[in-house]
Short mmCIF file of C-alpha atoms in Angstrom, two decimals:
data_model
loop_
_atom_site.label_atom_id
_atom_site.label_comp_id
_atom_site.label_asym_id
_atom_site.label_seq_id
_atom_site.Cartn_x
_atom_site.Cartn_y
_atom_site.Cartn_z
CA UNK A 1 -13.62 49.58 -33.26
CA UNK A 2 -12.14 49.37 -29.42
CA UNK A 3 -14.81 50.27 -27.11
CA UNK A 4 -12.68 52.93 -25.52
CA UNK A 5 -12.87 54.89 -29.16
CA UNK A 6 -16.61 54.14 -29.24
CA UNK A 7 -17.64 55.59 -25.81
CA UNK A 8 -15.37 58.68 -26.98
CA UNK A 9 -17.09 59.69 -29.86
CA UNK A 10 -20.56 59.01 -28.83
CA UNK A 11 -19.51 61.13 -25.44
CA UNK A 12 -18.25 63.77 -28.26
CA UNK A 13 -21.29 64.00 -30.41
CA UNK A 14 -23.57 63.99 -27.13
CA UNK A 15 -21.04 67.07 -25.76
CA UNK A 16 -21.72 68.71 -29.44
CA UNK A 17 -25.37 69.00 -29.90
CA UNK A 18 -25.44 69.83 -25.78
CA UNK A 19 -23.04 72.98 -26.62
CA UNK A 20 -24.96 74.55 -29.61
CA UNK A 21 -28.26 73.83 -28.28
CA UNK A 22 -27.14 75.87 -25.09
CA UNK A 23 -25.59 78.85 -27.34
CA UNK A 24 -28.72 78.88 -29.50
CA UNK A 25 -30.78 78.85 -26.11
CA UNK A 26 -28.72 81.90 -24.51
CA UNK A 27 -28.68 83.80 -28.33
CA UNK A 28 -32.72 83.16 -27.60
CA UNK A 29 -32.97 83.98 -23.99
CA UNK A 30 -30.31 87.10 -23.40
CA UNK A 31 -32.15 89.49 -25.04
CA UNK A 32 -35.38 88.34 -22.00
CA UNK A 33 -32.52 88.63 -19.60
CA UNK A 34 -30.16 91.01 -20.24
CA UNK A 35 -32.74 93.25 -22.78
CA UNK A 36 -30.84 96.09 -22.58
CA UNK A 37 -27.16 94.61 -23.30
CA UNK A 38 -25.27 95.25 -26.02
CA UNK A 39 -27.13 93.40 -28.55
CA UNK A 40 -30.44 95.28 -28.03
CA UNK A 41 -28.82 98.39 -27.51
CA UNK A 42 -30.10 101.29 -30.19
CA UNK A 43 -29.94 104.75 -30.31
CA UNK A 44 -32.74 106.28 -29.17
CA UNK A 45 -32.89 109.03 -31.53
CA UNK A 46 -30.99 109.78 -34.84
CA UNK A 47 -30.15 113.40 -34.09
CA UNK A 48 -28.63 114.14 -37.45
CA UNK A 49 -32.11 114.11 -38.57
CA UNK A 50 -33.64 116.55 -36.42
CA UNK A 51 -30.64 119.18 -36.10
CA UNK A 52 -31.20 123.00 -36.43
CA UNK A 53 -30.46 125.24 -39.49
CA UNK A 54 -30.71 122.61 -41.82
CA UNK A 55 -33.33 122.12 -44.48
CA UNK A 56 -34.56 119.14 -43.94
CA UNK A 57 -34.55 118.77 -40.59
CA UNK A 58 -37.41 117.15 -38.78
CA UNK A 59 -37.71 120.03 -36.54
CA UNK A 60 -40.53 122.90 -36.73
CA UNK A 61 -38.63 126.41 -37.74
CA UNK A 62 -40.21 129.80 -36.95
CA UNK A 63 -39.40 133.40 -37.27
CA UNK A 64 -38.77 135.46 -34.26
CA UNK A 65 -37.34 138.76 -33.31
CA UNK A 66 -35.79 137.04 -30.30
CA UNK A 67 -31.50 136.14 -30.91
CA UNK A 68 -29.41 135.31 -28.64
CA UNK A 69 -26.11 136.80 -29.03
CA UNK A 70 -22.95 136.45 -26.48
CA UNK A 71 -22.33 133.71 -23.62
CA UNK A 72 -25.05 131.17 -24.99
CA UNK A 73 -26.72 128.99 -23.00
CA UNK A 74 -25.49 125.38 -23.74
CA UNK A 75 -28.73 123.27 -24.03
CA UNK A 76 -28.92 119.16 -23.36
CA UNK A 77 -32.30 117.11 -22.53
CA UNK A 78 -34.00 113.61 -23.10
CA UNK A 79 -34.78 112.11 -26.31
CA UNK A 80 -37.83 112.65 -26.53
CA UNK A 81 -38.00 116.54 -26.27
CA UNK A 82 -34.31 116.88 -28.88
CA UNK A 83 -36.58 117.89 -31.42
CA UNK A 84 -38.37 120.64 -29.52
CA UNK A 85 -34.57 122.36 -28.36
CA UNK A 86 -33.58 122.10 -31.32
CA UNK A 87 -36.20 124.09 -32.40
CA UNK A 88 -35.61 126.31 -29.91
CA UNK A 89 -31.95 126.61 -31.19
CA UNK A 90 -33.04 126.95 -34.30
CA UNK A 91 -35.01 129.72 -33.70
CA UNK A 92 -32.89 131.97 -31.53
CA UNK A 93 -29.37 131.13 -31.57
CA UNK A 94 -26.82 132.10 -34.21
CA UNK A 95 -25.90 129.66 -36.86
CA UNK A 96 -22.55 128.97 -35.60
CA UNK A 97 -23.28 127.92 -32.67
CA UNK A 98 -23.33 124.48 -33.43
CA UNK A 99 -21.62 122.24 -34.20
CA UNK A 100 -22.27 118.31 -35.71
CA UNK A 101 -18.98 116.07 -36.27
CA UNK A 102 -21.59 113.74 -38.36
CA UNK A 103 -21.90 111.12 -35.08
CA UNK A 104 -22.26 113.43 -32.38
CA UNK A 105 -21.94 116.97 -31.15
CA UNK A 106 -18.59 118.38 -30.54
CA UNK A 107 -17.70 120.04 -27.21
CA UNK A 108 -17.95 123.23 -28.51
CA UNK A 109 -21.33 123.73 -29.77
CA UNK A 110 -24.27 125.07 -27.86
CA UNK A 111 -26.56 122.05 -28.45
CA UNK A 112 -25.83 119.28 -26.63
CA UNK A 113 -27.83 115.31 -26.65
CA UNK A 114 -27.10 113.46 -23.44
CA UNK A 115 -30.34 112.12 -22.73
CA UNK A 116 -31.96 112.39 -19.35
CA UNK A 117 -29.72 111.00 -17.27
CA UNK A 118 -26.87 112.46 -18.81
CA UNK A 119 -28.66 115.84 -19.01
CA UNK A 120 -29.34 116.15 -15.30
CA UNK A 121 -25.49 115.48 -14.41
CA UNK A 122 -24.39 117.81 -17.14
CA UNK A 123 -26.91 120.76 -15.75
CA UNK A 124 -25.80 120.40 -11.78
CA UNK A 125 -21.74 119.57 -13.09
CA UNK A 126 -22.13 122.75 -15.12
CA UNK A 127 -21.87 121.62 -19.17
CA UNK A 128 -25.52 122.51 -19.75
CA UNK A 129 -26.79 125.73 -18.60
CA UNK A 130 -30.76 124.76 -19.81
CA UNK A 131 -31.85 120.75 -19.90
CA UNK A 132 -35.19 120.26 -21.13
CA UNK A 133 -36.64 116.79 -19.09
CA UNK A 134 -39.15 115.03 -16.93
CA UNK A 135 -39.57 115.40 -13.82
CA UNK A 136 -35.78 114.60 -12.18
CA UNK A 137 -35.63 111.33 -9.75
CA UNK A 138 -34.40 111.71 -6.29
CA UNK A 139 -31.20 110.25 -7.29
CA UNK A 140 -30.92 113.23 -9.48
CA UNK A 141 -32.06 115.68 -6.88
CA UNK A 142 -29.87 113.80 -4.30
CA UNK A 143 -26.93 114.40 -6.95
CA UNK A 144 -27.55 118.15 -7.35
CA UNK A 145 -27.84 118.50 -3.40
CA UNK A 146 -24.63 116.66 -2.88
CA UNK A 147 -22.67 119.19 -5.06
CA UNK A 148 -25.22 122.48 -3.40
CA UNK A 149 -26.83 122.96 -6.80
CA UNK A 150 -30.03 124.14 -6.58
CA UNK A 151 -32.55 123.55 -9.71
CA UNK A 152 -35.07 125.13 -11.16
CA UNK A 153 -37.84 123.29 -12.84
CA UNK A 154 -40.03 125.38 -15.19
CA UNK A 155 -42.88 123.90 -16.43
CA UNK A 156 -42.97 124.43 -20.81
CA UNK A 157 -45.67 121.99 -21.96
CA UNK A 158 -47.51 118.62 -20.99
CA UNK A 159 -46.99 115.34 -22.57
CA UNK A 160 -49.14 112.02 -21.70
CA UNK A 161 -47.42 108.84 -20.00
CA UNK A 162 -48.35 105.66 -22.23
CA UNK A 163 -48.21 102.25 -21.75
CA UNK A 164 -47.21 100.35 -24.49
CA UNK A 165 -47.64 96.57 -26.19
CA UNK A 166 -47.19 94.31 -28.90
CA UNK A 167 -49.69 95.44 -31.55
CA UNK A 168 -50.55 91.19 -31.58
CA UNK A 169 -51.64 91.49 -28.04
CA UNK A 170 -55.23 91.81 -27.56
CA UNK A 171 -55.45 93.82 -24.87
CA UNK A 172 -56.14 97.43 -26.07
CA UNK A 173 -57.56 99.47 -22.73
CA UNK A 174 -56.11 98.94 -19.00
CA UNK A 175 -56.94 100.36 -15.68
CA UNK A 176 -54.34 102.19 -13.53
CA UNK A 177 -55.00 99.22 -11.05
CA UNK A 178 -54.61 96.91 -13.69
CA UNK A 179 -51.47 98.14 -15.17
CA UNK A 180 -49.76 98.52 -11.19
CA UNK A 181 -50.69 95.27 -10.51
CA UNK A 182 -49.01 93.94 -13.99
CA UNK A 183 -45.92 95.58 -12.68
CA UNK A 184 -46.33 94.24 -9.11
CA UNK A 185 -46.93 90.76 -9.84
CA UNK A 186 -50.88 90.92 -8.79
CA UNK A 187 -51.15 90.02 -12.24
CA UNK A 188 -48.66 87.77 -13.69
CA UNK A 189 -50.43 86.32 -16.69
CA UNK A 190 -52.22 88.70 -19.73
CA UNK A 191 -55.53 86.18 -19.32
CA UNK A 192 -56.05 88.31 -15.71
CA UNK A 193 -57.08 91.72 -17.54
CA UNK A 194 -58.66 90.57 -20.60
CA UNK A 195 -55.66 89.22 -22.94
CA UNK A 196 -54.77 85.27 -24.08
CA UNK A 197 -52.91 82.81 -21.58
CA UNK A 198 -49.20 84.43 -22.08
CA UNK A 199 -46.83 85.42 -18.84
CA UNK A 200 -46.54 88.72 -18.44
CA UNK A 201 -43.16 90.53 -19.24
CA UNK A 202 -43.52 93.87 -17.04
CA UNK A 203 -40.35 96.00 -18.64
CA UNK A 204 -38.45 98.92 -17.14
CA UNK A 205 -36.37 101.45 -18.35
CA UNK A 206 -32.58 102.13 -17.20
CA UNK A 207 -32.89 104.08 -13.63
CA UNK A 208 -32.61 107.37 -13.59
CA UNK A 209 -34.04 107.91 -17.28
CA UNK A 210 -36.98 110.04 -17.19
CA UNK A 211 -39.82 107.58 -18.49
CA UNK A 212 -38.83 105.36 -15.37
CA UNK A 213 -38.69 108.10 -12.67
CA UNK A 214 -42.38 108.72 -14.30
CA UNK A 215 -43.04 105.21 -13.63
CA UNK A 216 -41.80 105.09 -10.04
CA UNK A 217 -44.21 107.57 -9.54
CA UNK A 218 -46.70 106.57 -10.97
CA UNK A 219 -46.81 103.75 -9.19
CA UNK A 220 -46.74 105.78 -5.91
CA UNK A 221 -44.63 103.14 -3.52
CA UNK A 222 -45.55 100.05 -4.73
CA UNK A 223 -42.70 97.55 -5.43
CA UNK A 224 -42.11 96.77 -9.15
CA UNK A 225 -41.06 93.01 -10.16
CA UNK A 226 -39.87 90.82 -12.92
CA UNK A 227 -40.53 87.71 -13.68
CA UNK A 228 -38.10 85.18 -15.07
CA UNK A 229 -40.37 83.26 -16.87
CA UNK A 230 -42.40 86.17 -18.27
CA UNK A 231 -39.42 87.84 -19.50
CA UNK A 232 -37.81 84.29 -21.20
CA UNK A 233 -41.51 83.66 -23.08
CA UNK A 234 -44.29 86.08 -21.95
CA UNK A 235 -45.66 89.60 -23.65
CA UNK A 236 -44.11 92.50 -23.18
CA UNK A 237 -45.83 95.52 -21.55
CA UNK A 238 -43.67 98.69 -21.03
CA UNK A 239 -44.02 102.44 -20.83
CA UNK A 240 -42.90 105.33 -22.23
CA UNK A 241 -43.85 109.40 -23.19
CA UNK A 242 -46.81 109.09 -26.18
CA UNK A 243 -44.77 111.69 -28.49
CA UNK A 244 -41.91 109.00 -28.60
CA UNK A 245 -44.25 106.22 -29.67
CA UNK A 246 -46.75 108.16 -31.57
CA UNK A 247 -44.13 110.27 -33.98
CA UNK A 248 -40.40 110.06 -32.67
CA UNK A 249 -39.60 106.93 -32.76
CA UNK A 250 -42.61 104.85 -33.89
CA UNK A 251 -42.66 100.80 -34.24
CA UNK A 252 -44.64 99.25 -36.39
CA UNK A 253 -45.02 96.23 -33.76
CA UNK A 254 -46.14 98.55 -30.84
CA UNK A 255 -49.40 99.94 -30.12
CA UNK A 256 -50.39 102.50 -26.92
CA UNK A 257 -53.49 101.03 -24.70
CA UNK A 258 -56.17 103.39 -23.10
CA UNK A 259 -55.89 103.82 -19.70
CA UNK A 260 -59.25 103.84 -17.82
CA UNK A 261 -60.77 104.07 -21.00
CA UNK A 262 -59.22 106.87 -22.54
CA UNK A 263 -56.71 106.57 -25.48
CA UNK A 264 -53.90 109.04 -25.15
CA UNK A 265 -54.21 111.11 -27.99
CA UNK A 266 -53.48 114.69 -28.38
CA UNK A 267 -56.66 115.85 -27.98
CA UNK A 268 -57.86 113.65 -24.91
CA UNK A 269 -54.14 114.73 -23.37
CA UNK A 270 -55.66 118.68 -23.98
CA UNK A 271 -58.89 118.49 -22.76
CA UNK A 272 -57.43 116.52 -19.77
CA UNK A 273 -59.46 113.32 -20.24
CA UNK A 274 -56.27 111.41 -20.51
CA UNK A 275 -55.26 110.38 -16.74
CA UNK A 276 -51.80 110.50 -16.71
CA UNK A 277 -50.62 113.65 -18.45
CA UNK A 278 -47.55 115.23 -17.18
CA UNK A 279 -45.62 118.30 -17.32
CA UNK A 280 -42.32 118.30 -18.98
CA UNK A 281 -39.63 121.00 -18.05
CA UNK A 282 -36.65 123.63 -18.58
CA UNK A 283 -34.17 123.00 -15.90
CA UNK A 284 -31.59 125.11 -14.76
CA UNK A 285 -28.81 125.96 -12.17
CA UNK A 286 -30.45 128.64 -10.14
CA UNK A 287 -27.13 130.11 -9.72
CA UNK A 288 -26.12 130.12 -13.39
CA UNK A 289 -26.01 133.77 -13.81
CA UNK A 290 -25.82 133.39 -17.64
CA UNK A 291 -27.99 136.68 -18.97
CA UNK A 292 -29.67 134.80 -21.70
CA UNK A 293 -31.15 131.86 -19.30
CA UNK A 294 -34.31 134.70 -18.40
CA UNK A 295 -34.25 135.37 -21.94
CA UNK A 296 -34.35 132.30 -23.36
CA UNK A 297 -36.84 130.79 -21.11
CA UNK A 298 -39.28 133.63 -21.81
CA UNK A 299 -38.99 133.21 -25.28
CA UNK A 300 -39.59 129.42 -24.52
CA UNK A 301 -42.43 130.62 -22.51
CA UNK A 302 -43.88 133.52 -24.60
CA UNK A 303 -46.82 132.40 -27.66
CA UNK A 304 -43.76 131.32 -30.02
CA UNK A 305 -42.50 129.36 -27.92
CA UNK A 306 -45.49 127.38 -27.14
CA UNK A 307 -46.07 127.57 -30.87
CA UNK A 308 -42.42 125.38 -31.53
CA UNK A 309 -43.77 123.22 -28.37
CA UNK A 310 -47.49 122.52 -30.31
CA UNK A 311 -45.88 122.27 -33.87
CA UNK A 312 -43.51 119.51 -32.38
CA UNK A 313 -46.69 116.95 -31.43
CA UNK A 314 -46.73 118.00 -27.89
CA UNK A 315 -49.08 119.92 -25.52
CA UNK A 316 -48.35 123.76 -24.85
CA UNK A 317 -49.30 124.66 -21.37
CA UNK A 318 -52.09 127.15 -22.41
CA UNK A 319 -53.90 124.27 -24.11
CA UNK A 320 -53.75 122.46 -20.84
CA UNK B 1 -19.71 47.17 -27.85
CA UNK B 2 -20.63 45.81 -31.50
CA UNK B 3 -20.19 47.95 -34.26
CA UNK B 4 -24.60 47.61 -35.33
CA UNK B 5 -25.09 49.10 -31.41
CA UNK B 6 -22.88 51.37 -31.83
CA UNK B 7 -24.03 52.66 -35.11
CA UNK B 8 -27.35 52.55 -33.29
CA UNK B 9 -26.35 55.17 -30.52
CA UNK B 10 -25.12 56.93 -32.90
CA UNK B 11 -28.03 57.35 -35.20
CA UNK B 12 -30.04 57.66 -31.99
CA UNK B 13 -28.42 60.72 -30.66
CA UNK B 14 -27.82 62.42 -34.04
CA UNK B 15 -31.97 62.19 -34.57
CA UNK B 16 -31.96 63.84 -30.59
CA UNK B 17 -29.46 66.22 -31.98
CA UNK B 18 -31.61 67.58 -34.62
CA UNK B 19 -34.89 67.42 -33.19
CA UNK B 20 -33.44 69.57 -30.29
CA UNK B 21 -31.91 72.23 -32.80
CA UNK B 22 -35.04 72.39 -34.94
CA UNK B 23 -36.93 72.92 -31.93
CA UNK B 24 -34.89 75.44 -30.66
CA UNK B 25 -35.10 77.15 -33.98
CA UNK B 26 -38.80 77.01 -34.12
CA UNK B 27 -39.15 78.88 -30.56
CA UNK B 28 -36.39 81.25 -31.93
CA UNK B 29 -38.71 82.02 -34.57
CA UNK B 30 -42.18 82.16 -32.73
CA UNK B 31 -40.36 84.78 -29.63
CA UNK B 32 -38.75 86.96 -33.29
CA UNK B 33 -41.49 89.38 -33.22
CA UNK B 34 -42.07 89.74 -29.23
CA UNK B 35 -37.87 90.21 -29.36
CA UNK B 36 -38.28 93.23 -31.63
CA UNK B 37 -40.83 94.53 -29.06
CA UNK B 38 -39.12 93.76 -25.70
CA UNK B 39 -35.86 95.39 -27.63
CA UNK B 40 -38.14 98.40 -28.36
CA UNK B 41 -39.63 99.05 -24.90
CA UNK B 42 -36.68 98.33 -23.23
CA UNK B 43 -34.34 101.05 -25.46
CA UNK B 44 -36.70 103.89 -25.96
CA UNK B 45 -36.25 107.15 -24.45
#
């Protein structure tokens, strides 16, 4: 064989084997990098499963004097609370009032699933009269000042903020120092607080969703960073509300950690042991002059209400 | 370049070629389970 044809091939095969070992290493590596892109992306909740006036719904039902009739509210929120509007829904508004095309809502129906950030620019944009969220991030209040909305925030229940793991990790308790400097990069490998010689992998959530404006505060000014090389190999830590984890939307692989000492669970978050607790809220237009707002936020409010918030797995505010 | 080198080089890179795949596959396999996590924490909510 010519020499020419020799050096060809072997410059072939070497050009093979360096092409798939680079597409098997970014098939490995993009979902460290890019771990919310379009391969990793899942819905967050399967809403079929927890709609209203249907039997086997995941939602609580109750009985209550209190229906809405006329202009009804159109209702939206975060993932995590679907189940507990629904309920409300369910409990006060007229059957036909909604309406499921099998995927998603249509545009007609008075229940409405646009998770946080959605929810906040339906509410001030005027598609949702009621949202039912965290706490809104300044973004959000920047956005509702920009187009002279003004909101109203009423507190309807508590709900703890948990920090989250790989159930293989060792580490099962955390300080609030400990956990701020994981997301700083004070701590940048899992041996630092008490776990095995892995990188640490400090993940965030998509800005302007309502478990990340929790974190921002939570953290109270400090800088969060990511590392490179604890995302491409390290352990994960990450954060979320302890309903989502504990009965929404549970993984088998993921375990909450104490913080301080304290495991989040429903009793520790109602006797107020739990550090990090945190009210969750009914938001609204202040100038939506919609009649059934008052009503339905009373209701919401009022010892049923509370009742549907309990009976969902979080914490009423009389408990608190 | 004699054909018995050239065989050589060949043989040479095709054992590179498959170490470096089953290695990748291996670390594909140990990072499975933190994936499913990382995809977890990073979706929720």
């Amino acid at each position: 064989m010519k020499m020419g044809k020799q050096l060809c091939i072997i410059i072939c095969m070497i050009l093979a084997i360096v092409l798939f070992d680079i597409s098997v290493f970014n098939i490995v590596t993009k979902r460290y990098i890019d771990n919310r892109g379009s391969e990793m992306k899942s819905r967050s909740i399967e809403v079929s499963e927890y709609l209203p006036f249907t039997k086997d719904s995941g939602i609580c039902h109750i009985d209550t004097d209190v229906k809405l009739s006329g202009d009804l509210p159109v209702l939206d929120g975060a993932a995590a609370l679907y189940p507990v509007f629904s309920a409300f829904v369910d409990a006060t508004y007229p059957e036909d009032s909604v309406s499921f095309d099998g995927t998603d809502f249509t545009a007609d129906s008075a229940l409405q699933f646009h998770n946080t950030r959605g929810a906040y620019q339906a509410v001030v944009d005027g598609s949702a009269d009621i949202i039912f969220c965290a706490q809104p991030s300044e973004e959000q209040l920047a956005y509702a000042s920009e187009h002279d909305v003004e909101l109203t925030l009423v507190p309807i229940g508590y709900e703890a903020f948990v920090f989250i793991v790989g159930k293989d990790n060792p580490v099962n308790d955390l300080t609030i120092e400990q956990v701020q400097g994981l997301y700083t990069g004070k701590y940048t490998n899992w041996s630092q607080v008490g776990g095995d010689d892995r990188l640490v992998d400090a993940v965030q959530r998509n800005v302007g969703s309502g478990s990340q404006t929790a974190m921002l505060s939570f953290m109270n000014g400090q800088e969060m960073k990511h590392s490179f090389f604890g995302a491409l190999t390290g352990r994960a830590i990450g954060f979320s509300f302890r309903y989502y984890v504990e009965g929404l939307n549970g993984n088998s692989y993921v375990k909450m950690l104490a913080l301080n000492g304290v495991y989040p669970s429903e009793e520790n978050i109602a006797n107020g042991t739990y550090p990090i607790a945190s009210n969750f809220y009914a938001v609204y237009n202040n100038a939506n002059s919609n009649p059934n707002i008052p009503i339905l936020i009373d209701f919401i409010l009022s010892e049923e209400g509370q009742a549907i918030v309990k009976r969902s797995g979080y914490t009423p505010l009389a408990q608190n | 370049m004699d054909n018995k080198t050239f065989l050589k080089i060949i043989a040479a890179i095709s054992i590179l070629g498959i170490l470096s795949i089953v290695a990748l596959s291996i670390w594909t396999y140990l990072l499975y389970t933190d994936c499913s996590i990382i995809s977890y924490i990073a979706n929720r909510g």
